[in-house]
Amino acid sequence: MPTGLADAGLLLSFLVPLAVVLLALPQFMKYLVRIGRVSKDVHKQTDSRVPEPVGPILVVAAVAGEFVAYAAFGSLVPIAVMGTAAVAFAVGLVDDIYVLGGRVKPLLLLLAAAPLVITEAVQSTVYNPAVTFPILGPTAAHLSIYTILAVAAFPVVANAFNMMDSFNGEISWFTLLTSLSVLAGVTLRTLHTSGLSLARVASTLPLVAVAAGFLVFNRYPSRAFDGDSGALFMGAMFACLAITSGVEVAAIVAIVPAILNSFYTLSSVRGFVERRRMPSRPTSLGADGKIYASTESNAPVTLVRLILLAGPRTEKDLVRDIVMLTAVSCALSFVISVLTWVV
Amino acid sequence: MRLASLFLIELVAFLLILGETYVFFAVVVPLGAVPRSPLDYTGYALLKLGLTFGLGVLWFVLVDSSARLYVKSMLKRRTPTLSS
């Protein structure tokens, strides 16, 4: 492919979804307010109402970006990512409207892997059924074992993203930083592997663009909430990108804060429990407007509760702490990418 | 530095991923490279599965313990005692 066309493909894969979010989201927010789809911003002392869910616009933007990547490079990778995002979004939208149970949601999210498995069956280069480790190199290829693990990864990662969606700007910052880590990993891989197409880099750009555009509206104080439909599709898209890009280890390291958060929560409440049915809340809002950690012994152990045990924080400062933890894990992820593809 | 302990937990999780990866490649994968009988083959396959599962359990136990220790120490620090 001529360099100019590839550059245009990369640029448009980023600009199109960014423009869709920045231009369409304000209109969609007005529409949601008009039909009464607003949610209380629970960590504010005032009765602040925020339009939710804006996930439909985010997924449209992501799909548009993946379509540009497909048109520019002709690979099925963007189609797999697009399909995965759409299925996870549909599951999330049902959850937004009807509230799915703690066990039903992970099971339905297994379906998000279907587009990936189908496209791999059509074009066997969509993913490489081996994991490449830093310094040690790749494992042997095992299509069946790798595919089973890849399918199982979707509910885990999508739910981990969803559980990082509690405070103003948390999910948008988290998705932006972690998707940049995957972008760095796949870029290093593409630069240091001969004959690898830029399609994988292009298919990563829409998630970066969607997260960056959404951050404008979702940062503190939030003007829009993505809802489960937004968080689940971004998590599933992230998982699909990590698998198709072959940067699984770097991606796992980048989302360590989310993995710890989900693991601690599941471990402390002993299983998949929908957050509205938890025995007690991990945090509470004080009269001073700060968020406090629960000191109850049966309160779920979450990443936020761990942070707040050192002292109460305002929502803005709390999100800054989460961003710091994510930034450190993303820096470690970059080290992994360099050790894997450059050294 | 209020986040120092959490950075440490994060680092422990990261180093465990790297360390266990090395153990997996250096110890688990080469086990029974040349099996002498079908029984050997099955035995080594089960041993490999068990060791891989063990590595996963070890990661969860260590990371979970570090968080529980952190919660306990922070709650103790906040709870007034008779001597305070």
Short mmCIF file of C-alpha atoms in Angstrom, two decimals:
data_model
loop_
_atom_site.label_atom_id
_atom_site.label_comp_id
_atom_site.label_asym_id
_atom_site.label_seq_id
_atom_site.Cartn_x
_atom_site.Cartn_y
_atom_site.Cartn_z
CA MET A 1 0.00 0.00 0.00
CA PRO A 2 1.33 3.50 -0.88
CA THR A 3 2.61 5.36 2.20
CA GLY A 4 0.32 8.35 1.59
CA LEU A 5 -2.80 6.18 1.55
CA ALA A 6 -1.70 4.33 4.69
CA ASP A 7 -1.05 7.63 6.47
CA ALA A 8 -4.49 8.92 5.42
CA GLY A 9 -6.06 5.66 6.65
CA LEU A 10 -4.38 5.99 10.03
CA LEU A 11 -5.29 9.66 10.34
CA LEU A 12 -8.94 9.11 9.40
CA SER A 13 -9.23 6.08 11.71
CA PHE A 14 -8.51 8.52 14.51
CA LEU A 15 -10.22 11.70 13.27
CA VAL A 16 -13.56 10.23 12.16
CA PRO A 17 -14.52 8.69 15.54
CA LEU A 18 -13.20 11.75 17.38
CA ALA A 19 -15.34 14.06 15.22
CA VAL A 20 -18.42 11.83 15.67
CA VAL A 21 -18.07 12.00 19.46
CA LEU A 22 -17.34 15.73 19.62
CA LEU A 23 -20.12 16.72 17.20
CA ALA A 24 -22.89 14.20 17.89
CA LEU A 25 -22.58 13.76 21.65
CA PRO A 26 -23.88 17.24 22.65
CA GLN A 27 -26.98 16.70 20.47
CA PHE A 28 -27.53 13.23 21.91
CA MET A 29 -27.13 14.58 25.46
CA LYS A 30 -29.88 17.14 24.76
CA TYR A 31 -32.08 14.34 23.40
CA LEU A 32 -31.52 12.20 26.52
CA VAL A 33 -32.46 15.15 28.75
CA ARG A 34 -35.58 15.73 26.65
CA ILE A 35 -36.79 12.13 27.07
CA GLY A 36 -35.86 12.11 30.77
CA ARG A 37 -32.93 9.67 30.56
CA VAL A 38 -30.84 11.36 33.25
CA SER A 39 -29.13 9.83 36.30
CA LYS A 40 -28.30 11.31 39.67
CA ASP A 41 -24.59 12.04 40.09
CA VAL A 42 -24.41 10.21 43.43
CA HIS A 43 -21.08 11.64 44.60
CA LYS A 44 -22.34 15.25 44.60
CA GLN A 45 -24.13 16.96 47.46
CA THR A 46 -26.34 18.88 45.05
CA ASP A 47 -29.11 17.12 43.11
CA SER A 48 -27.04 16.98 39.94
CA ARG A 49 -28.57 15.05 36.99
CA VAL A 50 -26.46 13.79 34.10
CA PRO A 51 -27.61 12.36 30.72
CA GLU A 52 -27.11 8.57 30.58
CA PRO A 53 -26.39 6.39 28.61
CA VAL A 54 -24.35 8.05 25.86
CA GLY A 55 -22.91 4.63 24.94
CA PRO A 56 -24.88 4.54 21.63
CA ILE A 57 -22.97 7.54 20.24
CA LEU A 58 -19.64 6.16 21.50
CA VAL A 59 -20.22 2.80 19.80
CA VAL A 60 -21.34 4.48 16.54
CA ALA A 61 -18.10 6.52 16.61
CA ALA A 62 -16.00 3.41 17.26
CA VAL A 63 -17.72 1.43 14.51
CA ALA A 64 -17.23 4.34 12.06
CA GLY A 65 -13.52 4.41 12.90
CA GLU A 66 -13.18 0.64 12.43
CA PHE A 67 -15.01 0.90 9.10
CA VAL A 68 -12.48 3.51 7.93
CA ALA A 69 -9.64 1.18 9.03
CA TYR A 70 -11.25 -1.68 7.09
CA ALA A 71 -11.73 0.47 3.98
CA ALA A 72 -8.12 1.69 4.15
CA PHE A 73 -6.36 -1.62 4.83
CA GLY A 74 -8.81 -4.37 3.79
CA SER A 75 -7.97 -6.56 6.79
CA LEU A 76 -10.70 -8.38 8.73
CA VAL A 77 -9.18 -7.21 12.04
CA PRO A 78 -11.29 -4.00 12.17
CA ILE A 79 -14.39 -6.06 11.32
CA ALA A 80 -13.67 -8.37 14.28
CA VAL A 81 -13.17 -5.38 16.59
CA MET A 82 -16.32 -3.69 15.23
CA GLY A 83 -18.44 -6.83 15.72
CA THR A 84 -17.11 -7.41 19.22
CA ALA A 85 -17.88 -3.81 20.21
CA ALA A 86 -21.41 -4.08 18.79
CA VAL A 87 -22.28 -7.31 20.65
CA ALA A 88 -20.89 -6.06 24.00
CA PHE A 89 -22.75 -2.78 23.47
CA ALA A 90 -26.02 -4.67 22.91
CA VAL A 91 -25.52 -6.63 26.16
CA GLY A 92 -24.73 -3.37 27.97
CA LEU A 93 -27.79 -1.63 26.55
CA VAL A 94 -30.04 -4.43 27.80
CA ASP A 95 -28.32 -4.03 31.19
CA ASP A 96 -28.89 -0.25 31.08
CA ILE A 97 -32.60 -0.74 30.45
CA TYR A 98 -33.49 -3.91 32.43
CA VAL A 99 -30.49 -4.45 34.83
CA LEU A 100 -29.07 -7.93 34.22
CA GLY A 101 -28.12 -10.25 37.08
CA GLY A 102 -24.54 -10.61 38.32
CA ARG A 103 -24.21 -14.04 36.66
CA VAL A 104 -26.22 -13.46 33.46
CA LYS A 105 -24.11 -10.52 32.28
CA PRO A 106 -20.74 -12.40 32.17
CA LEU A 107 -22.42 -15.29 30.36
CA LEU A 108 -23.95 -12.99 27.72
CA LEU A 109 -20.61 -11.24 27.30
CA LEU A 110 -19.10 -14.51 26.08
CA LEU A 111 -21.09 -13.80 22.89
CA ALA A 112 -18.91 -10.73 22.30
CA ALA A 113 -16.11 -13.12 21.29
CA ALA A 114 -18.22 -14.58 18.44
CA PRO A 115 -17.21 -11.99 15.79
CA LEU A 116 -13.53 -12.59 16.63
CA VAL A 117 -13.82 -16.37 16.32
CA ILE A 118 -15.89 -16.13 13.10
CA THR A 119 -13.48 -13.71 11.40
CA GLU A 120 -10.54 -15.93 12.43
CA ALA A 121 -12.32 -18.87 10.79
CA VAL A 122 -12.69 -16.80 7.58
CA GLN A 123 -9.17 -15.29 7.60
CA SER A 124 -6.68 -17.23 9.73
CA THR A 125 -4.44 -14.19 10.29
CA VAL A 126 -6.90 -12.19 12.43
CA TYR A 127 -5.05 -13.37 15.55
CA ASN A 128 -1.97 -15.45 16.24
CA PRO A 129 -2.85 -18.29 18.65
CA ALA A 130 0.37 -17.84 20.64
CA VAL A 131 1.32 -15.41 23.39
CA THR A 132 4.58 -13.49 23.03
CA PHE A 133 6.35 -12.88 26.33
CA PRO A 134 9.04 -10.27 27.00
CA ILE A 135 12.60 -11.53 26.30
CA LEU A 136 11.43 -15.20 26.28
CA GLY A 137 9.56 -14.93 22.98
CA PRO A 138 6.38 -16.65 21.77
CA THR A 139 4.78 -19.81 23.09
CA ALA A 140 3.93 -22.60 20.67
CA ALA A 141 0.72 -21.94 18.71
CA HIS A 142 -2.35 -23.75 20.12
CA LEU A 143 -5.46 -22.61 18.28
CA SER A 144 -8.04 -24.41 20.45
CA ILE A 145 -6.49 -23.56 23.86
CA TYR A 146 -5.78 -19.96 22.83
CA THR A 147 -9.30 -19.49 21.45
CA ILE A 148 -10.91 -20.84 24.65
CA LEU A 149 -8.80 -18.44 26.74
CA ALA A 150 -9.55 -15.55 24.36
CA VAL A 151 -13.32 -16.17 24.59
CA ALA A 152 -13.09 -16.34 28.40
CA ALA A 153 -11.19 -13.04 28.45
CA PHE A 154 -14.14 -11.02 27.10
CA PRO A 155 -16.46 -11.10 30.14
CA VAL A 156 -13.47 -10.68 32.46
CA VAL A 157 -12.07 -7.59 30.74
CA ALA A 158 -15.44 -6.02 29.88
CA ASN A 159 -16.61 -6.39 33.49
CA ALA A 160 -13.27 -5.06 34.78
CA PHE A 161 -13.82 -1.90 32.67
CA ASN A 162 -17.42 -1.65 33.87
CA MET A 163 -16.25 -1.78 37.48
CA MET A 164 -13.92 1.16 36.77
CA ASP A 165 -16.94 3.32 35.90
CA SER A 166 -18.04 4.77 39.23
CA PHE A 167 -16.68 8.33 39.35
CA ASN A 168 -16.58 11.37 37.08
CA GLY A 169 -13.97 10.83 34.37
CA GLU A 170 -12.75 7.48 35.75
CA ILE A 171 -13.74 5.27 32.79
CA SER A 172 -12.71 7.79 30.11
CA TRP A 173 -9.25 8.38 31.65
CA PHE A 174 -8.78 4.65 32.24
CA THR A 175 -9.77 3.71 28.68
CA LEU A 176 -7.65 6.47 27.16
CA LEU A 177 -4.48 5.50 29.06
CA THR A 178 -4.86 1.75 28.60
CA SER A 179 -5.75 2.02 24.90
CA LEU A 180 -2.66 4.20 24.42
CA SER A 181 -0.64 1.36 25.98
CA VAL A 182 -2.06 -1.11 23.45
CA LEU A 183 -1.37 1.42 20.69
CA ALA A 184 2.26 1.76 21.84
CA GLY A 185 2.62 -2.03 21.99
CA VAL A 186 1.14 -2.71 18.55
CA THR A 187 3.12 0.17 17.01
CA LEU A 188 6.40 -1.23 18.40
CA ARG A 189 5.40 -4.69 17.20
CA THR A 190 4.56 -3.43 13.70
CA LEU A 191 7.80 -1.42 13.45
CA HIS A 192 9.95 -4.39 14.53
CA THR A 193 8.17 -7.19 12.65
CA SER A 194 8.75 -7.35 8.93
CA GLY A 195 5.69 -7.65 6.69
CA LEU A 196 3.13 -6.76 9.38
CA SER A 197 0.38 -4.48 8.08
CA LEU A 198 -0.59 -1.20 9.73
CA ALA A 199 -4.19 -2.48 9.93
CA ARG A 200 -3.75 -3.41 13.59
CA VAL A 201 -2.46 0.05 14.46
CA ALA A 202 -5.39 1.60 12.57
CA SER A 203 -7.93 -0.61 14.36
CA THR A 204 -6.59 0.54 17.75
CA LEU A 205 -6.96 4.25 16.95
CA PRO A 206 -10.81 4.44 17.15
CA LEU A 207 -10.80 3.35 20.81
CA VAL A 208 -8.16 5.98 21.62
CA ALA A 209 -10.23 8.60 19.76
CA VAL A 210 -13.52 7.61 21.42
CA ALA A 211 -11.95 7.71 24.90
CA ALA A 212 -10.28 11.08 24.21
CA GLY A 213 -13.50 12.60 22.84
CA PHE A 214 -15.62 11.18 25.67
CA LEU A 215 -13.18 12.53 28.25
CA VAL A 216 -14.18 16.07 27.21
CA PHE A 217 -17.73 15.37 28.45
CA ASN A 218 -17.05 12.79 31.16
CA ARG A 219 -14.23 14.48 33.13
CA TYR A 220 -15.06 16.09 36.48
CA PRO A 221 -17.70 17.51 36.73
CA SER A 222 -19.30 15.05 34.29
CA ARG A 223 -21.77 16.25 31.68
CA ALA A 224 -22.40 12.73 30.34
CA PHE A 225 -22.32 9.14 31.63
CA ASP A 226 -21.65 6.25 29.27
CA GLY A 227 -23.80 3.67 31.10
CA ASP A 228 -23.04 -0.06 31.11
CA SER A 229 -23.43 -0.07 27.32
CA GLY A 230 -20.44 2.29 27.00
CA ALA A 231 -18.14 0.67 29.57
CA LEU A 232 -18.81 -2.91 28.41
CA PHE A 233 -18.22 -2.18 24.73
CA MET A 234 -14.98 -0.30 25.50
CA GLY A 235 -13.77 -3.22 27.65
CA ALA A 236 -14.68 -5.81 25.01
CA MET A 237 -13.05 -3.68 22.30
CA PHE A 238 -9.90 -3.42 24.42
CA ALA A 239 -9.80 -7.23 24.85
CA CYS A 240 -10.30 -7.77 21.11
CA LEU A 241 -7.53 -5.26 20.26
CA ALA A 242 -5.11 -6.91 22.71
CA ILE A 243 -5.78 -10.33 21.13
CA THR A 244 -5.70 -9.26 17.46
CA SER A 245 -2.64 -7.05 18.04
CA GLY A 246 -0.72 -9.84 19.81
CA VAL A 247 0.12 -7.60 22.77
CA GLU A 248 -1.75 -9.61 25.42
CA VAL A 249 0.91 -9.41 28.15
CA ALA A 250 1.35 -5.63 27.85
CA ALA A 251 -2.44 -5.21 27.82
CA ILE A 252 -2.86 -7.30 30.99
CA VAL A 253 -0.21 -5.24 32.77
CA ALA A 254 -1.85 -1.97 31.65
CA ILE A 255 -5.18 -2.93 33.22
CA VAL A 256 -3.70 -4.26 36.49
CA PRO A 257 -5.64 -1.62 38.55
CA ALA A 258 -8.92 -2.86 37.02
CA ILE A 259 -7.93 -6.51 37.48
CA LEU A 260 -7.06 -5.86 41.14
CA ASN A 261 -10.33 -3.94 41.58
CA SER A 262 -12.48 -6.75 40.13
CA PHE A 263 -10.54 -9.47 41.89
CA TYR A 264 -10.74 -7.77 45.30
CA THR A 265 -14.46 -7.13 44.83
CA LEU A 266 -15.25 -10.69 43.73
CA SER A 267 -13.06 -12.10 46.49
CA SER A 268 -14.61 -9.95 49.26
CA VAL A 269 -18.28 -10.41 48.22
CA ARG A 270 -17.57 -14.07 47.33
CA GLY A 271 -18.85 -14.27 43.79
CA PHE A 272 -20.65 -12.39 41.03
CA VAL A 273 -23.02 -10.01 42.81
CA GLU A 274 -24.73 -7.14 41.02
CA ARG A 275 -23.50 -3.89 42.63
CA ARG A 276 -27.04 -2.80 43.59
CA ARG A 277 -27.39 -6.04 45.63
CA MET A 278 -24.14 -5.81 47.60
CA PRO A 279 -24.57 -6.13 51.41
CA SER A 280 -23.03 -2.71 52.08
CA ARG A 281 -21.38 0.10 50.14
CA PRO A 282 -17.57 0.28 50.00
CA THR A 283 -17.65 4.10 50.28
CA SER A 284 -19.95 6.88 51.46
CA LEU A 285 -20.34 10.59 50.80
CA GLY A 286 -19.61 12.79 53.82
CA ALA A 287 -21.31 16.03 54.79
CA ASP A 288 -18.10 17.85 53.78
CA GLY A 289 -18.54 16.62 50.18
CA LYS A 290 -15.63 14.19 50.50
CA ILE A 291 -15.84 10.45 49.85
CA TYR A 292 -15.05 8.16 52.79
CA ALA A 293 -14.01 4.50 52.91
CA SER A 294 -16.41 2.21 54.70
CA THR A 295 -15.00 0.82 57.97
CA GLU A 296 -17.59 -1.98 58.07
CA SER A 297 -15.93 -5.39 58.01
CA ASN A 298 -18.40 -6.81 55.44
CA ALA A 299 -17.99 -3.89 53.01
CA PRO A 300 -16.58 -4.94 49.61
CA VAL A 301 -12.85 -4.37 49.17
CA THR A 302 -12.54 -2.22 46.05
CA LEU A 303 -9.61 -0.27 44.66
CA VAL A 304 -11.38 2.97 45.63
CA ARG A 305 -11.91 1.78 49.21
CA LEU A 306 -8.19 0.89 49.40
CA ILE A 307 -7.29 4.41 48.24
CA LEU A 308 -9.72 6.05 50.68
CA LEU A 309 -8.50 4.06 53.67
CA ALA A 310 -5.56 6.50 53.73
CA GLY A 311 -8.07 9.33 54.23
CA PRO A 312 -11.17 10.88 52.60
CA ARG A 313 -10.84 12.52 49.17
CA THR A 314 -12.90 14.79 47.00
CA GLU A 315 -14.17 13.03 43.87
CA LYS A 316 -11.77 15.02 41.69
CA ASP A 317 -8.73 14.05 43.83
CA LEU A 318 -9.87 10.45 44.03
CA VAL A 319 -10.05 10.16 40.24
CA ARG A 320 -6.59 11.77 40.05
CA ASP A 321 -5.28 8.98 42.33
CA ILE A 322 -6.88 6.31 40.13
CA VAL A 323 -5.36 7.96 37.05
CA MET A 324 -1.94 7.94 38.78
CA LEU A 325 -2.24 4.20 39.52
CA THR A 326 -3.31 3.57 35.93
CA ALA A 327 -0.47 5.69 34.57
CA VAL A 328 2.06 3.63 36.54
CA SER A 329 0.62 0.36 35.23
CA CYS A 330 0.66 1.78 31.69
CA ALA A 331 4.33 2.78 32.13
CA LEU A 332 5.08 -0.81 33.23
CA SER A 333 3.09 -2.01 30.21
CA PHE A 334 5.31 0.12 27.95
CA VAL A 335 8.40 -1.49 29.54
CA ILE A 336 6.88 -4.90 28.70
CA SER A 337 6.27 -3.80 25.08
CA VAL A 338 9.86 -2.59 24.71
CA LEU A 339 11.23 -5.82 26.26
CA THR A 340 8.96 -7.89 23.98
CA TRP A 341 9.39 -6.20 20.61
CA VAL A 342 12.55 -4.06 20.74
CA VAL A 343 15.11 -5.80 23.01
CA MET B 1 2.91 9.69 49.69
CA ARG B 2 -0.58 8.25 50.26
CA LEU B 3 -0.48 5.98 47.21
CA ALA B 4 2.93 4.42 47.98
CA SER B 5 1.48 1.19 49.43
CA LEU B 6 -0.87 0.77 46.50
CA PHE B 7 1.96 1.36 44.02
CA LEU B 8 3.81 -1.38 45.89
CA ILE B 9 0.84 -3.79 45.56
CA GLU B 10 0.66 -2.93 41.85
CA LEU B 11 4.40 -3.58 41.51
CA VAL B 12 4.07 -6.91 43.34
CA ALA B 13 1.31 -7.96 40.93
CA PHE B 14 3.48 -6.90 37.96
CA LEU B 15 6.64 -8.66 39.23
CA LEU B 16 4.65 -11.81 39.97
CA ILE B 17 3.37 -11.84 36.39
CA LEU B 18 6.96 -11.55 35.10
CA GLY B 19 8.44 -13.99 37.65
CA GLU B 20 5.76 -16.61 37.16
CA THR B 21 6.09 -16.28 33.39
CA TYR B 22 9.78 -17.10 33.74
CA VAL B 23 9.03 -20.08 36.02
CA PHE B 24 6.39 -21.26 33.53
CA PHE B 25 8.84 -21.17 30.62
CA ALA B 26 11.96 -22.34 32.48
CA VAL B 27 10.42 -25.05 34.68
CA VAL B 28 6.91 -26.07 33.58
CA VAL B 29 7.22 -26.10 29.78
CA PRO B 30 10.38 -28.32 29.55
CA LEU B 31 8.92 -30.94 31.93
CA GLY B 32 8.81 -34.36 30.26
CA ALA B 33 10.08 -33.08 26.91
CA VAL B 34 10.78 -36.67 25.78
CA PRO B 35 8.14 -38.94 27.37
CA ARG B 36 9.03 -42.64 27.26
CA SER B 37 5.52 -44.09 27.42
CA PRO B 38 1.87 -42.94 26.93
CA LEU B 39 1.51 -43.10 30.72
CA ASP B 40 4.47 -40.74 31.08
CA TYR B 41 2.85 -38.39 28.58
CA THR B 42 -0.42 -38.23 30.54
CA GLY B 43 1.41 -37.87 33.85
CA TYR B 44 3.53 -34.97 32.64
CA ALA B 45 0.51 -33.31 31.02
CA LEU B 46 -1.38 -33.48 34.33
CA LEU B 47 1.69 -32.26 36.24
CA LYS B 48 2.04 -29.30 33.86
CA LEU B 49 -1.64 -28.45 34.26
CA GLY B 50 -1.36 -28.67 38.03
CA LEU B 51 1.76 -26.49 38.17
CA THR B 52 0.20 -23.88 35.85
CA PHE B 53 -2.93 -23.82 38.02
CA GLY B 54 -0.69 -23.54 41.08
CA LEU B 55 1.08 -20.52 39.62
CA GLY B 56 -2.30 -18.86 39.06
CA VAL B 57 -3.42 -19.64 42.62
CA LEU B 58 -0.11 -18.33 43.99
CA TRP B 59 -0.65 -15.00 42.16
CA PHE B 60 -4.15 -14.64 43.55
CA VAL B 61 -3.16 -15.62 47.10
CA LEU B 62 -0.19 -13.23 47.26
CA VAL B 63 -2.02 -10.28 45.70
CA ASP B 64 -5.11 -10.90 47.85
CA SER B 65 -3.00 -11.22 51.00
CA SER B 66 -1.19 -7.96 50.28
CA ALA B 67 -4.54 -6.13 49.96
CA ARG B 68 -5.97 -7.73 53.11
CA LEU B 69 -2.81 -6.80 55.02
CA TYR B 70 -3.13 -3.23 53.74
CA VAL B 71 -6.81 -2.99 54.75
CA LYS B 72 -6.07 -4.44 58.21
CA SER B 73 -3.14 -2.10 58.86
CA MET B 74 -5.08 0.98 57.69
CA LEU B 75 -8.17 0.10 59.76
CA LYS B 76 -5.97 -0.52 62.83
CA ARG B 77 -4.29 2.86 62.33
CA ARG B 78 -7.69 4.59 62.26
CA THR B 79 -9.15 2.74 65.26
CA PRO B 80 -8.52 4.55 68.60
CA THR B 81 -7.11 2.30 71.30
CA LEU B 82 -7.12 2.62 75.09
CA SER B 83 -3.50 3.73 75.11
CA SER B 84 -4.08 6.49 72.56
#
